[in-house]
Amino acid sequence: MDLLNLPASVLCTLVGPPGSGKSTFAAHYPDSWRVCLDVYRRLATDSEADQSATPVAAEIQALLLDARLSRGLTTLVDSTNVFAHVRTSLIARARYWQRPAVAVLFDVPLPTVEAQNAGRDRVVPLHIVREHHQLLPDADQLQREGFTAVHPISELLATPGAPRR
Ligand code: GTP
Ligand code: MG
């Protein structure tokens, strides 16, 4: 199922705070499309929250990004991506391989994010959720950064007949 009619060979960057629904959204797509720092941190340390493994996780993600983009395979980046420098480097990889780069913006209200975060097994500390929510860019900023298309999840969910994320 393709909720967004993603173009072929696209690099699709999910942008949203912890608990905003990025992995739930990504689960609508084939698992092999997804790159996710949490997964690689867990594979390296048995703990997805162990930030000491972020450098190695980032290396694994970069290798997979290049492997997939070079082959023209659609790729979803399932991390918060709220920091501009992280998005800049993702856009650079897409450009290097001459692939389109789109963003899905999880512009979910803070109270909803807090409730979703609180209601799951892996609860991220509240101050981190709030910090990340504050850093969330808007669609105009993402477009200025170079994303070829930006899909706010609020608009996607407002579409009649849209599935639950
Ligand atoms: P991180 O991996 O921590 O960055 O979070 P995430 O953005 O991947 O959030 P995730 O997809 O894990 O969703 C967090 C919680 O919210 C989960 O328990 C989901 O089941 C729930 N959730 C996600 N999307 C929706 C939604 O549209 N509606 C409702 N009611 N719950 C949702
Ligand atoms: Mg997630």
PDB file of C-alpha atoms and ligand atoms in Angstrom:
ATOM      1  CA  MET A   1       0.000   0.000   0.000  1.00  0.00           C
ATOM      2  CA  ASP A   2       1.386   3.402  -0.927  1.00  0.00           C
ATOM      3  CA  LEU A   3      -0.371   6.115   1.100  1.00  0.00           C
ATOM      4  CA  LEU A   4       1.497   8.947  -0.608  1.00  0.00           C
ATOM      5  CA  ASN A   5       1.933   7.740  -4.194  1.00  0.00           C
ATOM      6  CA  LEU A   6       5.652   7.942  -3.619  1.00  0.00           C
ATOM      7  CA  PRO A   7       7.710   8.453  -6.775  1.00  0.00           C
ATOM      8  CA  ALA A   8      10.043   5.627  -7.795  1.00  0.00           C
ATOM      9  CA  SER A   9      13.501   5.514  -6.226  1.00  0.00           C
ATOM     10  CA  VAL A  10      12.610   8.150  -3.646  1.00  0.00           C
ATOM     11  CA  LEU A  11      14.335   8.911  -0.378  1.00  0.00           C
ATOM     12  CA  CYS A  12      11.449   9.535   2.029  1.00  0.00           C
ATOM     13  CA  THR A  13      12.464  11.243   5.276  1.00  0.00           C
ATOM     14  CA  LEU A  14      10.066  11.061   8.212  1.00  0.00           C
ATOM     15  CA  VAL A  15      10.306  14.157  10.424  1.00  0.00           C
ATOM     16  CA  GLY A  16       8.696  14.107  13.862  1.00  0.00           C
ATOM     17  CA  PRO A  17       9.279  13.919  17.612  1.00  0.00           C
ATOM     18  CA  PRO A  18       9.354  10.620  19.519  1.00  0.00           C
ATOM     19  CA  GLY A  19       5.855   9.172  19.788  1.00  0.00           C
ATOM     20  CA  SER A  20       4.437  11.098  16.820  1.00  0.00           C
ATOM     21  CA  GLY A  21       3.744   7.946  14.797  1.00  0.00           C
ATOM     22  CA  LYS A  22       6.674   7.640  12.361  1.00  0.00           C
ATOM     23  CA  SER A  23       7.273   3.893  12.813  1.00  0.00           C
ATOM     24  CA  THR A  24       3.538   3.216  12.763  1.00  0.00           C
ATOM     25  CA  PHE A  25       3.391   5.022   9.416  1.00  0.00           C
ATOM     26  CA  ALA A  26       6.493   3.219   8.090  1.00  0.00           C
ATOM     27  CA  ALA A  27       4.886  -0.128   8.909  1.00  0.00           C
ATOM     28  CA  HIS A  28       2.530   0.437   5.953  1.00  0.00           C
ATOM     29  CA  TYR A  29       5.502  -0.115   3.656  1.00  0.00           C
ATOM     30  CA  PRO A  30       7.807  -3.133   3.108  1.00  0.00           C
ATOM     31  CA  ASP A  31      10.164  -3.605   6.037  1.00  0.00           C
ATOM     32  CA  SER A  32      13.236  -3.629   3.789  1.00  0.00           C
ATOM     33  CA  TRP A  33      12.482  -0.025   2.721  1.00  0.00           C
ATOM     34  CA  ARG A  34      13.082   1.260   6.247  1.00  0.00           C
ATOM     35  CA  VAL A  35      16.349   2.475   7.717  1.00  0.00           C
ATOM     36  CA  CYS A  36      16.190   3.248  11.424  1.00  0.00           C
ATOM     37  CA  LEU A  37      18.915   4.310  13.858  1.00  0.00           C
ATOM     38  CA  ASP A  38      17.028   2.750  16.814  1.00  0.00           C
ATOM     39  CA  VAL A  39      17.248  -0.661  15.157  1.00  0.00           C
ATOM     40  CA  TYR A  40      20.991  -0.410  14.537  1.00  0.00           C
ATOM     41  CA  ARG A  41      21.654   0.882  18.083  1.00  0.00           C
ATOM     42  CA  ARG A  42      19.808  -2.154  19.390  1.00  0.00           C
ATOM     43  CA  LEU A  43      21.739  -4.522  17.118  1.00  0.00           C
ATOM     44  CA  ALA A  44      25.021  -3.023  18.350  1.00  0.00           C
ATOM     45  CA  THR A  45      24.232  -2.831  22.087  1.00  0.00           C
ATOM     46  CA  ASP A  46      20.941  -4.705  22.813  1.00  0.00           C
ATOM     47  CA  SER A  47      19.453  -1.293  23.659  1.00  0.00           C
ATOM     48  CA  GLU A  48      17.890   1.056  21.127  1.00  0.00           C
ATOM     49  CA  ALA A  49      18.257   3.916  23.620  1.00  0.00           C
ATOM     50  CA  ASP A  50      22.035   3.488  24.075  1.00  0.00           C
ATOM     51  CA  GLN A  51      23.284   6.752  22.560  1.00  0.00           C
ATOM     52  CA  SER A  52      26.908   5.542  22.746  1.00  0.00           C
ATOM     53  CA  ALA A  53      26.040   3.442  19.691  1.00  0.00           C
ATOM     54  CA  THR A  54      24.744   6.375  17.639  1.00  0.00           C
ATOM     55  CA  PRO A  55      28.007   6.754  15.639  1.00  0.00           C
ATOM     56  CA  VAL A  56      28.051   3.105  14.600  1.00  0.00           C
ATOM     57  CA  ALA A  57      24.308   3.181  13.906  1.00  0.00           C
ATOM     58  CA  ALA A  58      24.810   6.255  11.702  1.00  0.00           C
ATOM     59  CA  GLU A  59      27.560   4.434   9.784  1.00  0.00           C
ATOM     60  CA  ILE A  60      25.289   1.433   9.186  1.00  0.00           C
ATOM     61  CA  GLN A  61      22.475   3.742   8.076  1.00  0.00           C
ATOM     62  CA  ALA A  62      24.795   5.580   5.670  1.00  0.00           C
ATOM     63  CA  LEU A  63      25.978   2.288   4.126  1.00  0.00           C
ATOM     64  CA  LEU A  64      22.407   1.090   3.644  1.00  0.00           C
ATOM     65  CA  LEU A  65      21.294   4.452   2.243  1.00  0.00           C
ATOM     66  CA  ASP A  66      24.003   4.370  -0.411  1.00  0.00           C
ATOM     67  CA  ALA A  67      23.392   0.691  -1.183  1.00  0.00           C
ATOM     68  CA  ARG A  68      19.685   1.282  -1.716  1.00  0.00           C
ATOM     69  CA  LEU A  69      19.798   4.701  -3.420  1.00  0.00           C
ATOM     70  CA  SER A  70      22.486   3.530  -5.849  1.00  0.00           C
ATOM     71  CA  ARG A  71      20.089   0.785  -6.937  1.00  0.00           C
ATOM     72  CA  GLY A  72      17.112   3.129  -7.161  1.00  0.00           C
ATOM     73  CA  LEU A  73      15.289   1.427  -4.282  1.00  0.00           C
ATOM     74  CA  THR A  74      12.705   3.405  -2.345  1.00  0.00           C
ATOM     75  CA  THR A  75      13.993   4.136   1.153  1.00  0.00           C
ATOM     76  CA  LEU A  76      12.255   5.441   4.279  1.00  0.00           C
ATOM     77  CA  VAL A  77      14.336   7.136   6.990  1.00  0.00           C
ATOM     78  CA  ASP A  78      12.538   6.367  10.244  1.00  0.00           C
ATOM     79  CA  SER A  79      14.290   8.622  12.759  1.00  0.00           C
ATOM     80  CA  THR A  80      13.225  11.913  14.312  1.00  0.00           C
ATOM     81  CA  ASN A  81      15.208  14.002  11.771  1.00  0.00           C
ATOM     82  CA  VAL A  82      14.304  17.194  13.645  1.00  0.00           C
ATOM     83  CA  PHE A  83      17.847  18.599  13.339  1.00  0.00           C
ATOM     84  CA  ALA A  84      18.480  20.543  10.124  1.00  0.00           C
ATOM     85  CA  HIS A  85      22.041  19.221   9.692  1.00  0.00           C
ATOM     86  CA  VAL A  86      20.738  15.640   9.712  1.00  0.00           C
ATOM     87  CA  ARG A  87      18.192  16.459   6.990  1.00  0.00           C
ATOM     88  CA  THR A  88      20.857  18.304   4.985  1.00  0.00           C
ATOM     89  CA  SER A  89      23.044  15.215   4.865  1.00  0.00           C
ATOM     90  CA  LEU A  90      20.089  13.029   3.818  1.00  0.00           C
ATOM     91  CA  ILE A  91      19.193  15.436   0.993  1.00  0.00           C
ATOM     92  CA  ALA A  92      22.854  15.407  -0.075  1.00  0.00           C
ATOM     93  CA  ARG A  93      22.820  11.595  -0.389  1.00  0.00           C
ATOM     94  CA  ALA A  94      19.627  11.731  -2.475  1.00  0.00           C
ATOM     95  CA  ARG A  95      21.164  14.397  -4.724  1.00  0.00           C
ATOM     96  CA  TYR A  96      24.402  12.451  -5.071  1.00  0.00           C
ATOM     97  CA  TRP A  97      22.435   9.497  -6.426  1.00  0.00           C
ATOM     98  CA  GLN A  98      20.068  11.779  -8.370  1.00  0.00           C
ATOM     99  CA  ARG A  99      17.003  10.561  -6.473  1.00  0.00           C
ATOM    100  CA  PRO A 100      14.010  12.623  -5.356  1.00  0.00           C
ATOM    101  CA  ALA A 101      13.856  13.473  -1.642  1.00  0.00           C
ATOM    102  CA  VAL A 102      10.456  13.877  -0.010  1.00  0.00           C
ATOM    103  CA  ALA A 103       9.579  14.539   3.622  1.00  0.00           C
ATOM    104  CA  VAL A 104       6.627  13.389   5.698  1.00  0.00           C
ATOM    105  CA  LEU A 105       6.100  15.958   8.434  1.00  0.00           C
ATOM    106  CA  PHE A 106       4.537  14.616  11.642  1.00  0.00           C
ATOM    107  CA  ASP A 107       2.909  17.895  12.652  1.00  0.00           C
ATOM    108  CA  VAL A 108       1.028  16.227  15.489  1.00  0.00           C
ATOM    109  CA  PRO A 109      -0.060  18.463  18.412  1.00  0.00           C
ATOM    110  CA  LEU A 110       2.109  18.110  21.527  1.00  0.00           C
ATOM    111  CA  PRO A 111      -0.693  16.771  23.784  1.00  0.00           C
ATOM    112  CA  THR A 112      -1.380  13.994  21.259  1.00  0.00           C
ATOM    113  CA  VAL A 113       2.323  13.137  20.992  1.00  0.00           C
ATOM    114  CA  GLU A 114       2.639  13.073  24.786  1.00  0.00           C
ATOM    115  CA  ALA A 115      -0.379  10.778  25.117  1.00  0.00           C
ATOM    116  CA  GLN A 116       0.858   8.426  22.377  1.00  0.00           C
ATOM    117  CA  ASN A 117       4.318   8.321  23.937  1.00  0.00           C
ATOM    118  CA  ALA A 118       2.905   7.607  27.393  1.00  0.00           C
ATOM    119  CA  GLY A 119       0.731   4.799  26.064  1.00  0.00           C
ATOM    120  CA  ARG A 120       3.424   2.576  24.612  1.00  0.00           C
ATOM    121  CA  ASP A 121       6.016   0.120  25.958  1.00  0.00           C
ATOM    122  CA  ARG A 122       9.061   2.291  25.218  1.00  0.00           C
ATOM    123  CA  VAL A 123       8.309   5.636  26.878  1.00  0.00           C
ATOM    124  CA  VAL A 124      10.737   8.424  25.933  1.00  0.00           C
ATOM    125  CA  PRO A 125      11.371  10.965  28.755  1.00  0.00           C
ATOM    126  CA  LEU A 126       8.898  13.821  28.534  1.00  0.00           C
ATOM    127  CA  HIS A 127      11.526  16.578  28.329  1.00  0.00           C
ATOM    128  CA  ILE A 128      13.022  14.924  25.241  1.00  0.00           C
ATOM    129  CA  VAL A 129       9.617  14.667  23.583  1.00  0.00           C
ATOM    130  CA  ARG A 130       8.977  18.355  24.277  1.00  0.00           C
ATOM    131  CA  GLU A 131      12.418  19.464  23.083  1.00  0.00           C
ATOM    132  CA  HIS A 132      12.016  17.537  19.838  1.00  0.00           C
ATOM    133  CA  HIS A 133       8.500  18.857  19.331  1.00  0.00           C
ATOM    134  CA  GLN A 134       9.772  22.427  19.661  1.00  0.00           C
ATOM    135  CA  LEU A 135      12.446  21.780  17.048  1.00  0.00           C
ATOM    136  CA  LEU A 136       9.914  20.590  14.482  1.00  0.00           C
ATOM    137  CA  PRO A 137      10.271  22.571  11.230  1.00  0.00           C
ATOM    138  CA  ASP A 138       7.267  23.633   9.182  1.00  0.00           C
ATOM    139  CA  ALA A 139       6.541  22.535   5.620  1.00  0.00           C
ATOM    140  CA  ASP A 140       7.913  25.773   4.113  1.00  0.00           C
ATOM    141  CA  GLN A 141      11.233  25.304   5.873  1.00  0.00           C
ATOM    142  CA  LEU A 142      11.512  21.716   4.653  1.00  0.00           C
ATOM    143  CA  GLN A 143      10.816  22.857   1.115  1.00  0.00           C
ATOM    144  CA  ARG A 144      13.466  25.574   1.399  1.00  0.00           C
ATOM    145  CA  GLU A 145      15.960  22.963   2.566  1.00  0.00           C
ATOM    146  CA  GLY A 146      15.522  21.135  -0.731  1.00  0.00           C
ATOM    147  CA  PHE A 147      12.867  18.462  -0.290  1.00  0.00           C
ATOM    148  CA  THR A 148      11.097  18.018  -3.609  1.00  0.00           C
ATOM    149  CA  ALA A 149       7.766  17.422  -1.852  1.00  0.00           C
ATOM    150  CA  VAL A 150       6.543  17.730   1.730  1.00  0.00           C
ATOM    151  CA  HIS A 151       3.540  15.805   3.064  1.00  0.00           C
ATOM    152  CA  PRO A 152       2.189  17.030   6.422  1.00  0.00           C
ATOM    153  CA  ILE A 153       0.586  14.050   8.146  1.00  0.00           C
ATOM    154  CA  SER A 154      -2.254  16.350   9.317  1.00  0.00           C
ATOM    155  CA  GLU A 155      -3.274  16.840   5.674  1.00  0.00           C
ATOM    156  CA  LEU A 156      -2.910  13.159   4.885  1.00  0.00           C
ATOM    157  CA  LEU A 157      -5.173  12.216   7.792  1.00  0.00           C
ATOM    158  CA  ALA A 158      -7.700  14.865   6.749  1.00  0.00           C
ATOM    159  CA  THR A 159      -8.129  13.155   3.368  1.00  0.00           C
ATOM    160  CA  PRO A 160     -11.491  11.342   3.241  1.00  0.00           C
ATOM    161  CA  GLY A 161     -10.958   7.595   3.605  1.00  0.00           C
ATOM    162  CA  ALA A 162      -7.374   7.944   4.823  1.00  0.00           C
ATOM    163  CA  PRO A 163      -6.294   4.974   6.917  1.00  0.00           C
ATOM    164  CA  ARG A 164      -5.227   5.367  10.535  1.00  0.00           C
ATOM    165  CA  ARG A 165      -1.506   6.028  10.596  1.00  0.00           C
TER     166      ARG A 165
HETATM  167  P1  GTP B   1       9.993   7.136  18.092  1.00  0.00           P
HETATM  168  O1  GTP B   1      10.422   5.837  17.471  1.00  0.00           O
HETATM  169  O2  GTP B   1      10.188   7.156  19.578  1.00  0.00           O
HETATM  170  O3  GTP B   1      10.639   8.329  17.446  1.00  0.00           O
HETATM  171  O4  GTP B   1       8.384   7.311  17.893  1.00  0.00           O
HETATM  172  P2  GTP B   1       7.531   7.143  16.574  1.00  0.00           P
HETATM  173  O5  GTP B   1       7.360   8.482  15.955  1.00  0.00           O
HETATM  174  O6  GTP B   1       8.089   6.062  15.711  1.00  0.00           O
HETATM  175  O7  GTP B   1       6.094   6.719  17.139  1.00  0.00           O
HETATM  176  P3  GTP B   1       5.354   5.318  17.016  1.00  0.00           P
HETATM  177  O8  GTP B   1       5.014   5.012  15.587  1.00  0.00           O
HETATM  178  O9  GTP B   1       6.122   4.280  17.777  1.00  0.00           O
HETATM  179  O10 GTP B   1       3.964   5.650  17.743  1.00  0.00           O
HETATM  180  C1  GTP B   1       3.914   5.935  19.133  1.00  0.00           C
HETATM  181  C2  GTP B   1       2.618   5.403  19.699  1.00  0.00           C
HETATM  182  O11 GTP B   1       1.538   6.100  19.117  1.00  0.00           O
HETATM  183  C3  GTP B   1       2.384   3.920  19.397  1.00  0.00           C
HETATM  184  O12 GTP B   1       1.834   3.304  20.553  1.00  0.00           O
HETATM  185  C4  GTP B   1       1.378   3.933  18.264  1.00  0.00           C
HETATM  186  O13 GTP B   1       0.544   2.809  18.298  1.00  0.00           O
HETATM  187  C5  GTP B   1       0.596   5.218  18.536  1.00  0.00           C
HETATM  188  N1  GTP B   1       0.104   5.846  17.305  1.00  0.00           N
HETATM  189  C6  GTP B   1       0.792   6.116  16.193  1.00  0.00           C
HETATM  190  N2  GTP B   1       0.017   6.704  15.279  1.00  0.00           N
HETATM  191  C7  GTP B   1      -1.215   6.820  15.840  1.00  0.00           C
HETATM  192  C8  GTP B   1      -2.477   7.364  15.399  1.00  0.00           C
HETATM  193  O14 GTP B   1      -2.647   7.842  14.291  1.00  0.00           O
HETATM  194  N3  GTP B   1      -3.523   7.321  16.276  1.00  0.00           N
HETATM  195  C9  GTP B   1      -3.377   6.785  17.513  1.00  0.00           C
HETATM  196  N4  GTP B   1      -4.449   6.781  18.321  1.00  0.00           N
HETATM  197  N5  GTP B   1      -2.229   6.272  17.976  1.00  0.00           N
HETATM  198  C10 GTP B   1      -1.156   6.275  17.151  1.00  0.00           C
HETATM  199 MG    MG B   2       9.800   4.867  15.893  1.00  0.00          MG
END
